[in-house]
Amino acid sequence: MVRVIVDVMPKPEILDPQGKAVLGALPRLGFGGVSDVRQGKRFELEVESADDATLAEVTKIAETLLSNPVIEDFTVRVDA
Amino acid sequence: MSTIGVVTFPGSLDDRDARTAIEAAGAKSVGLWHADADLHGVDAVVLPGGFSYGDYLRCGAIARFAPIMERVIESAQAGMPVLGICNGFQILCESHLLPGALIRNDHRTFLCRDQDLIVENNSTAWTSDYEVGQRITIPLKNGEGGFVADAETVARLEGEGRVVFRYADVNPNGSVNEIAGITNERGNVVGLMPHPEHAISDLTGPGTDGLGFFTSVLKVLV
């Protein structure tokens, strides 16, 4: 089995209230030096093999279900 | 008598109130189940509020692929009136029946209050009983009600008069241009975050301003 990783992130121009909440918590915890936080999602898909057809299928899954292209970008990669 | 279906997804909350509102307007309501692949001959459909499929993944993202949604999407594209309230609005956006998306409120908290709206478009299937510019009070309750879309889409919605409702006085969730509800090009599909089905009786809501949605659609169905 091979693991394929799909990372989904809010588009840069879309407000990310969850990332903002995390950012806001950092100084309270004494962590400095972080100027921005964006929060996304990571999906791990187990597949038989990472051939081109499978990766094309996973890309289709990512754009159909795992992400909403209106507000999110995604990347597909094979777990090393 | 016109029949209006209300879809119940796992996690729907306001399906009962939607059915009550439909009956109060003088139509027959029919309960539809998410796993059905049949609309049972209804003349219009309401997608109610709640947390379909636990709002997992994204609000409305899983519900959009429920068996009944294939029929709803087909029928909506053919002109059947469809109203999406709150989670129903999120489902309509995920289904691409309406453009844009709903994201977490900019202030990050769930908000529940009686919200004033301005009616911007009374030529849709669900708003003909209102006047343009009319101010109505409808309960609003959501955590992810911020309407967003790319600038081009927003300009098209504004230019084509497809913003149906705008929040009055304050923007409760960070929605672009204070947009509370929109419609498709044809005007048969309407989605909004506030809950008209909770405003049909003085006894249980802030008034009866929401009843107009359900009386409006009856005129189209006659």
PDB file of C-alpha atoms in Angstrom:
ATOM      1  CA  MET A   1       0.000   0.000   0.000  1.00  0.00           C
ATOM      2  CA  VAL A   2       1.020   3.555  -0.663  1.00  0.00           C
ATOM      3  CA  ARG A   3      -0.071   6.640   1.218  1.00  0.00           C
ATOM      4  CA  VAL A   4      -1.070   9.687  -0.764  1.00  0.00           C
ATOM      5  CA  ILE A   5      -1.286  12.991   1.086  1.00  0.00           C
ATOM      6  CA  VAL A   6      -3.803  15.655   0.165  1.00  0.00           C
ATOM      7  CA  ASP A   7      -3.223  19.008   1.858  1.00  0.00           C
ATOM      8  CA  VAL A   8      -6.104  21.470   1.743  1.00  0.00           C
ATOM      9  CA  MET A   9      -5.526  25.120   2.656  1.00  0.00           C
ATOM     10  CA  PRO A  10      -7.804  28.154   2.655  1.00  0.00           C
ATOM     11  CA  LYS A  11      -6.975  30.391  -0.325  1.00  0.00           C
ATOM     12  CA  PRO A  12      -4.680  33.287   0.646  1.00  0.00           C
ATOM     13  CA  GLU A  13      -7.415  35.878   0.044  1.00  0.00           C
ATOM     14  CA  ILE A  14      -9.970  34.011   2.180  1.00  0.00           C
ATOM     15  CA  LEU A  15     -10.175  35.005   5.838  1.00  0.00           C
ATOM     16  CA  ASP A  16      -9.082  32.136   8.090  1.00  0.00           C
ATOM     17  CA  PRO A  17     -10.685  32.755  11.494  1.00  0.00           C
ATOM     18  CA  GLN A  18      -9.278  29.504  12.934  1.00  0.00           C
ATOM     19  CA  GLY A  19      -5.732  30.455  11.990  1.00  0.00           C
ATOM     20  CA  LYS A  20      -6.334  33.892  13.514  1.00  0.00           C
ATOM     21  CA  ALA A  21      -7.510  32.270  16.761  1.00  0.00           C
ATOM     22  CA  VAL A  22      -4.334  30.194  16.936  1.00  0.00           C
ATOM     23  CA  LEU A  23      -2.204  33.248  16.157  1.00  0.00           C
ATOM     24  CA  GLY A  24      -3.969  35.178  18.899  1.00  0.00           C
ATOM     25  CA  ALA A  25      -3.233  32.452  21.443  1.00  0.00           C
ATOM     26  CA  LEU A  26       0.531  32.340  20.820  1.00  0.00           C
ATOM     27  CA  PRO A  27       1.582  35.568  22.602  1.00  0.00           C
ATOM     28  CA  ARG A  28      -0.594  34.629  25.575  1.00  0.00           C
ATOM     29  CA  LEU A  29       1.429  31.425  25.844  1.00  0.00           C
ATOM     30  CA  GLY A  30       4.681  33.311  25.632  1.00  0.00           C
ATOM     31  CA  PHE A  31       5.524  32.384  22.025  1.00  0.00           C
ATOM     32  CA  GLY A  32       6.758  35.315  19.969  1.00  0.00           C
ATOM     33  CA  GLY A  33       8.002  35.794  16.443  1.00  0.00           C
ATOM     34  CA  VAL A  34       5.042  34.257  14.587  1.00  0.00           C
ATOM     35  CA  SER A  35       3.460  36.809  12.262  1.00  0.00           C
ATOM     36  CA  ASP A  36       0.698  34.681  10.730  1.00  0.00           C
ATOM     37  CA  VAL A  37      -0.982  31.284  11.044  1.00  0.00           C
ATOM     38  CA  ARG A  38      -3.146  29.582   8.433  1.00  0.00           C
ATOM     39  CA  GLN A  39      -5.017  26.405   9.369  1.00  0.00           C
ATOM     40  CA  GLY A  40      -5.781  23.718   6.800  1.00  0.00           C
ATOM     41  CA  LYS A  41      -6.569  20.021   6.603  1.00  0.00           C
ATOM     42  CA  ARG A  42      -4.437  17.002   5.780  1.00  0.00           C
ATOM     43  CA  PHE A  43      -5.956  13.839   4.332  1.00  0.00           C
ATOM     44  CA  GLU A  44      -4.074  10.541   4.132  1.00  0.00           C
ATOM     45  CA  LEU A  45      -5.421   8.182   1.488  1.00  0.00           C
ATOM     46  CA  GLU A  46      -4.230   4.565   1.357  1.00  0.00           C
ATOM     47  CA  VAL A  47      -4.079   3.298  -2.242  1.00  0.00           C
ATOM     48  CA  GLU A  48      -2.742   0.194  -3.988  1.00  0.00           C
ATOM     49  CA  SER A  49      -0.111   2.041  -5.975  1.00  0.00           C
ATOM     50  CA  ALA A  50       0.767   5.621  -6.783  1.00  0.00           C
ATOM     51  CA  ASP A  51       0.627   5.288 -10.554  1.00  0.00           C
ATOM     52  CA  ASP A  52      -0.484   8.174 -12.731  1.00  0.00           C
ATOM     53  CA  ALA A  53      -4.054   6.890 -13.026  1.00  0.00           C
ATOM     54  CA  THR A  54      -4.400   6.615  -9.248  1.00  0.00           C
ATOM     55  CA  LEU A  55      -2.942  10.066  -8.675  1.00  0.00           C
ATOM     56  CA  ALA A  56      -5.314  11.467 -11.276  1.00  0.00           C
ATOM     57  CA  GLU A  57      -8.169   9.790  -9.392  1.00  0.00           C
ATOM     58  CA  VAL A  58      -6.976  11.225  -6.064  1.00  0.00           C
ATOM     59  CA  THR A  59      -6.741  14.663  -7.653  1.00  0.00           C
ATOM     60  CA  LYS A  60     -10.344  14.244  -8.775  1.00  0.00           C
ATOM     61  CA  ILE A  61     -11.330  13.231  -5.217  1.00  0.00           C
ATOM     62  CA  ALA A  62      -9.496  16.262  -3.839  1.00  0.00           C
ATOM     63  CA  GLU A  63     -11.251  18.722  -6.115  1.00  0.00           C
ATOM     64  CA  THR A  64     -14.678  17.084  -5.846  1.00  0.00           C
ATOM     65  CA  LEU A  65     -14.992  16.293  -2.153  1.00  0.00           C
ATOM     66  CA  LEU A  66     -11.933  17.038  -0.033  1.00  0.00           C
ATOM     67  CA  SER A  67     -11.693  20.705  -0.992  1.00  0.00           C
ATOM     68  CA  ASN A  68     -14.075  23.441  -2.059  1.00  0.00           C
ATOM     69  CA  PRO A  69     -12.309  25.205  -4.952  1.00  0.00           C
ATOM     70  CA  VAL A  70     -14.202  28.420  -4.165  1.00  0.00           C
ATOM     71  CA  ILE A  71     -12.349  28.891  -0.883  1.00  0.00           C
ATOM     72  CA  GLU A  72      -9.552  26.310  -0.779  1.00  0.00           C
ATOM     73  CA  ASP A  73      -6.448  25.160  -2.670  1.00  0.00           C
ATOM     74  CA  PHE A  74      -5.084  21.625  -2.463  1.00  0.00           C
ATOM     75  CA  THR A  75      -1.922  19.710  -3.242  1.00  0.00           C
ATOM     76  CA  VAL A  76      -1.516  15.972  -3.867  1.00  0.00           C
ATOM     77  CA  ARG A  77       1.742  14.145  -3.102  1.00  0.00           C
ATOM     78  CA  VAL A  78       2.940  10.633  -2.440  1.00  0.00           C
ATOM     79  CA  ASP A  79       4.112  10.065   1.123  1.00  0.00           C
ATOM     80  CA  ALA A  80       7.840   9.382   1.007  1.00  0.00           C
TER      81      ALA A  80
ATOM     82  CA  MET B   1     -52.916  21.715  -3.315  1.00  0.00           C
ATOM     83  CA  SER B   2     -49.236  22.465  -3.836  1.00  0.00           C
ATOM     84  CA  THR B   3     -46.841  20.182  -2.047  1.00  0.00           C
ATOM     85  CA  ILE B   4     -43.453  21.298  -0.758  1.00  0.00           C
ATOM     86  CA  GLY B   5     -40.863  18.748   0.307  1.00  0.00           C
ATOM     87  CA  VAL B   6     -38.475  19.251   3.209  1.00  0.00           C
ATOM     88  CA  VAL B   7     -35.338  17.122   3.157  1.00  0.00           C
ATOM     89  CA  THR B   8     -34.166  15.557   6.400  1.00  0.00           C
ATOM     90  CA  PHE B   9     -30.447  14.765   6.456  1.00  0.00           C
ATOM     91  CA  PRO B  10     -28.769  13.094   9.439  1.00  0.00           C
ATOM     92  CA  GLY B  11     -28.199  16.125  11.662  1.00  0.00           C
ATOM     93  CA  SER B  12     -30.937  18.356  10.228  1.00  0.00           C
ATOM     94  CA  LEU B  13     -32.576  20.406  12.994  1.00  0.00           C
ATOM     95  CA  ASP B  14     -35.144  22.698  11.459  1.00  0.00           C
ATOM     96  CA  ASP B  15     -36.996  20.304   9.172  1.00  0.00           C
ATOM     97  CA  ARG B  16     -39.997  20.237  11.514  1.00  0.00           C
ATOM     98  CA  ASP B  17     -40.209  24.026  11.716  1.00  0.00           C
ATOM     99  CA  ALA B  18     -39.894  24.279   7.926  1.00  0.00           C
ATOM    100  CA  ARG B  19     -42.818  21.882   7.535  1.00  0.00           C
ATOM    101  CA  THR B  20     -44.859  23.886  10.060  1.00  0.00           C
ATOM    102  CA  ALA B  21     -44.135  27.095   8.137  1.00  0.00           C
ATOM    103  CA  ILE B  22     -45.193  25.493   4.862  1.00  0.00           C
ATOM    104  CA  GLU B  23     -48.467  24.311   6.386  1.00  0.00           C
ATOM    105  CA  ALA B  24     -49.047  27.742   7.946  1.00  0.00           C
ATOM    106  CA  ALA B  25     -48.739  29.260   4.472  1.00  0.00           C
ATOM    107  CA  GLY B  26     -51.447  26.935   3.202  1.00  0.00           C
ATOM    108  CA  ALA B  27     -49.487  24.253   1.363  1.00  0.00           C
ATOM    109  CA  LYS B  28     -49.019  20.584   2.067  1.00  0.00           C
ATOM    110  CA  SER B  29     -45.594  19.620   3.398  1.00  0.00           C
ATOM    111  CA  VAL B  30     -43.931  16.331   2.610  1.00  0.00           C
ATOM    112  CA  GLY B  31     -40.984  14.879   4.493  1.00  0.00           C
ATOM    113  CA  LEU B  32     -38.172  13.755   2.191  1.00  0.00           C
ATOM    114  CA  TRP B  33     -35.345  11.490   3.352  1.00  0.00           C
ATOM    115  CA  HIS B  34     -31.729  12.100   2.370  1.00  0.00           C
ATOM    116  CA  ALA B  35     -31.273   8.507   1.211  1.00  0.00           C
ATOM    117  CA  ASP B  36     -34.292   8.612  -1.111  1.00  0.00           C
ATOM    118  CA  ALA B  37     -33.587   8.992  -4.785  1.00  0.00           C
ATOM    119  CA  ASP B  38     -37.124  10.274  -5.350  1.00  0.00           C
ATOM    120  CA  LEU B  39     -38.801  13.635  -4.732  1.00  0.00           C
ATOM    121  CA  HIS B  40     -42.237  11.978  -4.394  1.00  0.00           C
ATOM    122  CA  GLY B  41     -43.800  14.435  -6.820  1.00  0.00           C
ATOM    123  CA  VAL B  42     -43.311  17.592  -4.741  1.00  0.00           C
ATOM    124  CA  ASP B  43     -43.591  20.977  -6.464  1.00  0.00           C
ATOM    125  CA  ALA B  44     -40.794  22.652  -4.505  1.00  0.00           C
ATOM    126  CA  VAL B  45     -38.093  21.706  -1.998  1.00  0.00           C
ATOM    127  CA  VAL B  46     -36.752  23.273   1.190  1.00  0.00           C
ATOM    128  CA  LEU B  47     -33.298  22.291   2.441  1.00  0.00           C
ATOM    129  CA  PRO B  48     -33.532  23.061   6.170  1.00  0.00           C
ATOM    130  CA  GLY B  49     -31.031  24.248   8.745  1.00  0.00           C
ATOM    131  CA  GLY B  50     -28.996  22.104  11.068  1.00  0.00           C
ATOM    132  CA  PHE B  51     -25.696  20.271  10.931  1.00  0.00           C
ATOM    133  CA  SER B  52     -26.082  17.707   8.165  1.00  0.00           C
ATOM    134  CA  TYR B  53     -23.641  14.822   8.594  1.00  0.00           C
ATOM    135  CA  GLY B  54     -22.235  16.621  11.622  1.00  0.00           C
ATOM    136  CA  ASP B  55     -20.848  19.385   9.369  1.00  0.00           C
ATOM    137  CA  TYR B  56     -17.856  17.065   8.915  1.00  0.00           C
ATOM    138  CA  LEU B  57     -15.338  18.046   6.244  1.00  0.00           C
ATOM    139  CA  ARG B  58     -17.141  21.345   5.439  1.00  0.00           C
ATOM    140  CA  CYS B  59     -20.709  22.465   6.142  1.00  0.00           C
ATOM    141  CA  GLY B  60     -22.918  20.890   3.475  1.00  0.00           C
ATOM    142  CA  ALA B  61     -20.059  19.062   1.748  1.00  0.00           C
ATOM    143  CA  ILE B  62     -21.293  15.541   2.492  1.00  0.00           C
ATOM    144  CA  ALA B  63     -25.003  16.350   2.186  1.00  0.00           C
ATOM    145  CA  ARG B  64     -24.343  17.609  -1.324  1.00  0.00           C
ATOM    146  CA  PHE B  65     -23.662  13.995  -2.352  1.00  0.00           C
ATOM    147  CA  ALA B  66     -26.731  12.476  -0.631  1.00  0.00           C
ATOM    148  CA  PRO B  67     -28.836  10.430  -3.060  1.00  0.00           C
ATOM    149  CA  ILE B  68     -31.758  12.861  -2.914  1.00  0.00           C
ATOM    150  CA  MET B  69     -29.527  15.774  -3.912  1.00  0.00           C
ATOM    151  CA  GLU B  70     -29.111  14.348  -7.413  1.00  0.00           C
ATOM    152  CA  ARG B  71     -32.860  14.767  -7.916  1.00  0.00           C
ATOM    153  CA  VAL B  72     -32.901  18.167  -6.195  1.00  0.00           C
ATOM    154  CA  ILE B  73     -30.065  19.455  -8.401  1.00  0.00           C
ATOM    155  CA  GLU B  74     -31.702  18.144 -11.593  1.00  0.00           C
ATOM    156  CA  SER B  75     -35.080  19.614 -10.682  1.00  0.00           C
ATOM    157  CA  ALA B  76     -33.609  22.948  -9.588  1.00  0.00           C
ATOM    158  CA  GLN B  77     -31.793  23.221 -12.909  1.00  0.00           C
ATOM    159  CA  ALA B  78     -35.121  22.536 -14.612  1.00  0.00           C
ATOM    160  CA  GLY B  79     -36.761  25.404 -12.723  1.00  0.00           C
ATOM    161  CA  MET B  80     -38.266  23.858  -9.592  1.00  0.00           C
ATOM    162  CA  PRO B  81     -38.251  26.309  -6.648  1.00  0.00           C
ATOM    163  CA  VAL B  82     -35.645  25.371  -4.031  1.00  0.00           C
ATOM    164  CA  LEU B  83     -35.011  27.257  -0.796  1.00  0.00           C
ATOM    165  CA  GLY B  84     -31.898  26.607   1.274  1.00  0.00           C
ATOM    166  CA  ILE B  85     -31.935  27.928   4.828  1.00  0.00           C
ATOM    167  CA  CYS B  86     -28.678  28.153   6.813  1.00  0.00           C
ATOM    168  CA  ASN B  87     -27.190  24.661   6.416  1.00  0.00           C
ATOM    169  CA  GLY B  88     -29.446  24.372   3.360  1.00  0.00           C
ATOM    170  CA  PHE B  89     -27.756  27.492   1.921  1.00  0.00           C
ATOM    171  CA  GLN B  90     -24.368  25.887   2.576  1.00  0.00           C
ATOM    172  CA  ILE B  91     -25.554  22.739   0.763  1.00  0.00           C
ATOM    173  CA  LEU B  92     -26.738  24.807  -2.240  1.00  0.00           C
ATOM    174  CA  CYS B  93     -23.319  26.468  -2.474  1.00  0.00           C
ATOM    175  CA  GLU B  94     -21.507  23.134  -2.179  1.00  0.00           C
ATOM    176  CA  SER B  95     -23.840  21.799  -4.906  1.00  0.00           C
ATOM    177  CA  HIS B  96     -22.902  24.742  -7.159  1.00  0.00           C
ATOM    178  CA  LEU B  97     -26.584  25.622  -7.510  1.00  0.00           C
ATOM    179  CA  LEU B  98     -25.528  28.939  -5.972  1.00  0.00           C
ATOM    180  CA  PRO B  99     -22.099  30.581  -6.258  1.00  0.00           C
ATOM    181  CA  GLY B 100     -19.747  31.350  -3.390  1.00  0.00           C
ATOM    182  CA  ALA B 101     -19.266  29.640  -0.046  1.00  0.00           C
ATOM    183  CA  LEU B 102     -19.969  30.134   3.644  1.00  0.00           C
ATOM    184  CA  ILE B 103     -17.016  30.276   6.020  1.00  0.00           C
ATOM    185  CA  ARG B 104     -16.650  30.589   9.785  1.00  0.00           C
ATOM    186  CA  ASN B 105     -17.952  33.866  11.225  1.00  0.00           C
ATOM    187  CA  ASP B 106     -15.180  36.462  11.312  1.00  0.00           C
ATOM    188  CA  HIS B 107     -15.642  36.895  15.083  1.00  0.00           C
ATOM    189  CA  ARG B 108     -15.338  33.090  15.478  1.00  0.00           C
ATOM    190  CA  THR B 109     -18.348  32.667  17.728  1.00  0.00           C
ATOM    191  CA  PHE B 110     -21.748  31.096  17.150  1.00  0.00           C
ATOM    192  CA  LEU B 111     -24.343  33.833  16.953  1.00  0.00           C
ATOM    193  CA  CYS B 112     -28.059  33.486  17.690  1.00  0.00           C
ATOM    194  CA  ARG B 113     -30.264  36.570  17.538  1.00  0.00           C
ATOM    195  CA  ASP B 114     -33.174  38.248  15.799  1.00  0.00           C
ATOM    196  CA  GLN B 115     -31.632  39.872  12.740  1.00  0.00           C
ATOM    197  CA  ASP B 116     -33.007  42.669  10.595  1.00  0.00           C
ATOM    198  CA  LEU B 117     -32.660  42.167   6.846  1.00  0.00           C
ATOM    199  CA  ILE B 118     -33.337  44.403   3.873  1.00  0.00           C
ATOM    200  CA  VAL B 119     -35.133  42.764   0.960  1.00  0.00           C
ATOM    201  CA  GLU B 120     -33.186  43.559  -2.202  1.00  0.00           C
ATOM    202  CA  ASN B 121     -34.937  41.400  -4.788  1.00  0.00           C
ATOM    203  CA  ASN B 122     -38.622  40.466  -4.807  1.00  0.00           C
ATOM    204  CA  SER B 123     -38.654  38.791  -8.204  1.00  0.00           C
ATOM    205  CA  THR B 124     -37.489  35.370  -7.001  1.00  0.00           C
ATOM    206  CA  ALA B 125     -39.815  32.417  -6.476  1.00  0.00           C
ATOM    207  CA  TRP B 126     -39.494  32.845  -2.702  1.00  0.00           C
ATOM    208  CA  THR B 127     -39.701  36.630  -2.218  1.00  0.00           C
ATOM    209  CA  SER B 128     -42.554  38.014  -4.334  1.00  0.00           C
ATOM    210  CA  ASP B 129     -44.664  38.776  -1.242  1.00  0.00           C
ATOM    211  CA  TYR B 130     -42.074  41.298  -0.041  1.00  0.00           C
ATOM    212  CA  GLU B 131     -41.345  44.838  -1.209  1.00  0.00           C
ATOM    213  CA  VAL B 132     -37.890  45.854  -2.378  1.00  0.00           C
ATOM    214  CA  GLY B 133     -36.360  47.851   0.469  1.00  0.00           C
ATOM    215  CA  GLN B 134     -38.622  46.231   3.058  1.00  0.00           C
ATOM    216  CA  ARG B 135     -37.051  45.605   6.445  1.00  0.00           C
ATOM    217  CA  ILE B 136     -37.847  42.216   7.975  1.00  0.00           C
ATOM    218  CA  THR B 137     -36.805  40.555  11.231  1.00  0.00           C
ATOM    219  CA  ILE B 138     -35.745  36.917  11.054  1.00  0.00           C
ATOM    220  CA  PRO B 139     -33.775  34.800  13.544  1.00  0.00           C
ATOM    221  CA  LEU B 140     -30.146  34.180  12.639  1.00  0.00           C
ATOM    222  CA  LYS B 141     -28.203  31.334  14.266  1.00  0.00           C
ATOM    223  CA  ASN B 142     -24.972  30.012  12.886  1.00  0.00           C
ATOM    224  CA  GLY B 143     -21.260  29.630  13.387  1.00  0.00           C
ATOM    225  CA  GLU B 144     -20.322  29.531   9.711  1.00  0.00           C
ATOM    226  CA  GLY B 145     -22.374  32.199   7.997  1.00  0.00           C
ATOM    227  CA  GLY B 146     -19.729  34.377   6.384  1.00  0.00           C
ATOM    228  CA  PHE B 147     -20.589  34.587   2.694  1.00  0.00           C
ATOM    229  CA  VAL B 148     -17.527  34.789   0.462  1.00  0.00           C
ATOM    230  CA  ALA B 149     -16.924  34.634  -3.273  1.00  0.00           C
ATOM    231  CA  ASP B 150     -14.257  35.934  -5.611  1.00  0.00           C
ATOM    232  CA  ALA B 151     -14.522  39.586  -6.648  1.00  0.00           C
ATOM    233  CA  GLU B 152     -15.785  38.727 -10.120  1.00  0.00           C
ATOM    234  CA  THR B 153     -18.610  36.570  -8.733  1.00  0.00           C
ATOM    235  CA  VAL B 154     -19.616  39.231  -6.212  1.00  0.00           C
ATOM    236  CA  ALA B 155     -19.658  41.859  -8.972  1.00  0.00           C
ATOM    237  CA  ARG B 156     -21.856  39.593 -11.106  1.00  0.00           C
ATOM    238  CA  LEU B 157     -24.268  38.912  -8.208  1.00  0.00           C
ATOM    239  CA  GLU B 158     -24.529  42.633  -7.497  1.00  0.00           C
ATOM    240  CA  GLY B 159     -24.793  43.601 -11.162  1.00  0.00           C
ATOM    241  CA  GLU B 160     -27.508  41.067 -11.915  1.00  0.00           C
ATOM    242  CA  GLY B 161     -29.529  41.923  -8.812  1.00  0.00           C
ATOM    243  CA  ARG B 162     -29.023  38.464  -7.384  1.00  0.00           C
ATOM    244  CA  VAL B 163     -28.378  39.634  -3.836  1.00  0.00           C
ATOM    245  CA  VAL B 164     -31.809  38.885  -2.342  1.00  0.00           C
ATOM    246  CA  PHE B 165     -31.221  39.948   1.278  1.00  0.00           C
ATOM    247  CA  ARG B 166     -28.664  42.121   3.010  1.00  0.00           C
ATOM    248  CA  TYR B 167     -27.995  42.372   6.737  1.00  0.00           C
ATOM    249  CA  ALA B 168     -29.255  45.679   8.147  1.00  0.00           C
ATOM    250  CA  ASP B 169     -27.320  47.853  10.642  1.00  0.00           C
ATOM    251  CA  VAL B 170     -24.556  45.387  11.455  1.00  0.00           C
ATOM    252  CA  ASN B 171     -22.721  42.670   9.607  1.00  0.00           C
ATOM    253  CA  PRO B 172     -23.157  39.690  11.950  1.00  0.00           C
ATOM    254  CA  ASN B 173     -20.607  37.330  10.406  1.00  0.00           C
ATOM    255  CA  GLY B 174     -18.237  39.116   8.036  1.00  0.00           C
ATOM    256  CA  SER B 175     -20.220  38.381   4.869  1.00  0.00           C
ATOM    257  CA  VAL B 176     -18.936  40.268   1.843  1.00  0.00           C
ATOM    258  CA  ASN B 177     -21.157  43.308   1.081  1.00  0.00           C
ATOM    259  CA  GLU B 178     -23.406  42.310   4.034  1.00  0.00           C
ATOM    260  CA  ILE B 179     -24.914  39.581   1.832  1.00  0.00           C
ATOM    261  CA  ALA B 180     -27.430  37.452   3.741  1.00  0.00           C
ATOM    262  CA  GLY B 181     -29.017  35.623   0.814  1.00  0.00           C
ATOM    263  CA  ILE B 182     -28.642  35.179  -2.940  1.00  0.00           C
ATOM    264  CA  THR B 183     -30.451  33.610  -5.882  1.00  0.00           C
ATOM    265  CA  ASN B 184     -29.507  31.849  -9.103  1.00  0.00           C
ATOM    266  CA  GLU B 185     -29.897  33.433 -12.546  1.00  0.00           C
ATOM    267  CA  ARG B 186     -33.391  32.073 -12.970  1.00  0.00           C
ATOM    268  CA  GLY B 187     -34.615  33.150  -9.539  1.00  0.00           C
ATOM    269  CA  ASN B 188     -35.991  29.735  -8.578  1.00  0.00           C
ATOM    270  CA  VAL B 189     -33.164  28.821  -6.185  1.00  0.00           C
ATOM    271  CA  VAL B 190     -32.693  31.021  -3.111  1.00  0.00           C
ATOM    272  CA  GLY B 191     -30.312  30.509  -0.205  1.00  0.00           C
ATOM    273  CA  LEU B 192     -29.956  32.564   2.961  1.00  0.00           C
ATOM    274  CA  MET B 193     -28.398  32.155   6.396  1.00  0.00           C
ATOM    275  CA  PRO B 194     -31.264  33.547   8.569  1.00  0.00           C
ATOM    276  CA  HIS B 195     -34.258  31.327   9.350  1.00  0.00           C
ATOM    277  CA  PRO B 196     -37.627  32.504   7.982  1.00  0.00           C
ATOM    278  CA  GLU B 197     -39.288  29.306   9.241  1.00  0.00           C
ATOM    279  CA  HIS B 198     -38.676  30.514  12.816  1.00  0.00           C
ATOM    280  CA  ALA B 199     -40.574  33.761  12.159  1.00  0.00           C
ATOM    281  CA  ILE B 200     -44.092  32.652  11.340  1.00  0.00           C
ATOM    282  CA  SER B 201     -45.830  33.199  14.670  1.00  0.00           C
ATOM    283  CA  ASP B 202     -45.750  35.874  17.378  1.00  0.00           C
ATOM    284  CA  LEU B 203     -45.886  33.108  19.953  1.00  0.00           C
ATOM    285  CA  THR B 204     -42.655  31.376  18.965  1.00  0.00           C
ATOM    286  CA  GLY B 205     -40.593  33.965  17.115  1.00  0.00           C
ATOM    287  CA  PRO B 206     -39.926  37.653  16.621  1.00  0.00           C
ATOM    288  CA  GLY B 207     -43.029  38.005  14.437  1.00  0.00           C
ATOM    289  CA  THR B 208     -44.399  36.699  11.195  1.00  0.00           C
ATOM    290  CA  ASP B 209     -41.963  38.266   8.728  1.00  0.00           C
ATOM    291  CA  GLY B 210     -40.752  34.849   7.555  1.00  0.00           C
ATOM    292  CA  LEU B 211     -44.109  33.598   6.362  1.00  0.00           C
ATOM    293  CA  GLY B 212     -43.761  35.534   3.103  1.00  0.00           C
ATOM    294  CA  PHE B 213     -41.202  33.050   1.783  1.00  0.00           C
ATOM    295  CA  PHE B 214     -43.717  30.256   1.898  1.00  0.00           C
ATOM    296  CA  THR B 215     -46.692  32.267   0.633  1.00  0.00           C
ATOM    297  CA  SER B 216     -44.561  33.685  -2.218  1.00  0.00           C
ATOM    298  CA  VAL B 217     -43.661  30.288  -3.587  1.00  0.00           C
ATOM    299  CA  LEU B 218     -47.303  29.199  -3.663  1.00  0.00           C
ATOM    300  CA  LYS B 219     -47.999  31.855  -6.311  1.00  0.00           C
ATOM    301  CA  VAL B 220     -45.368  30.297  -8.559  1.00  0.00           C
ATOM    302  CA  LEU B 221     -46.754  26.820  -8.006  1.00  0.00           C
ATOM    303  CA  VAL B 222     -50.367  27.647  -8.807  1.00  0.00           C
TER     304      VAL B 222
END
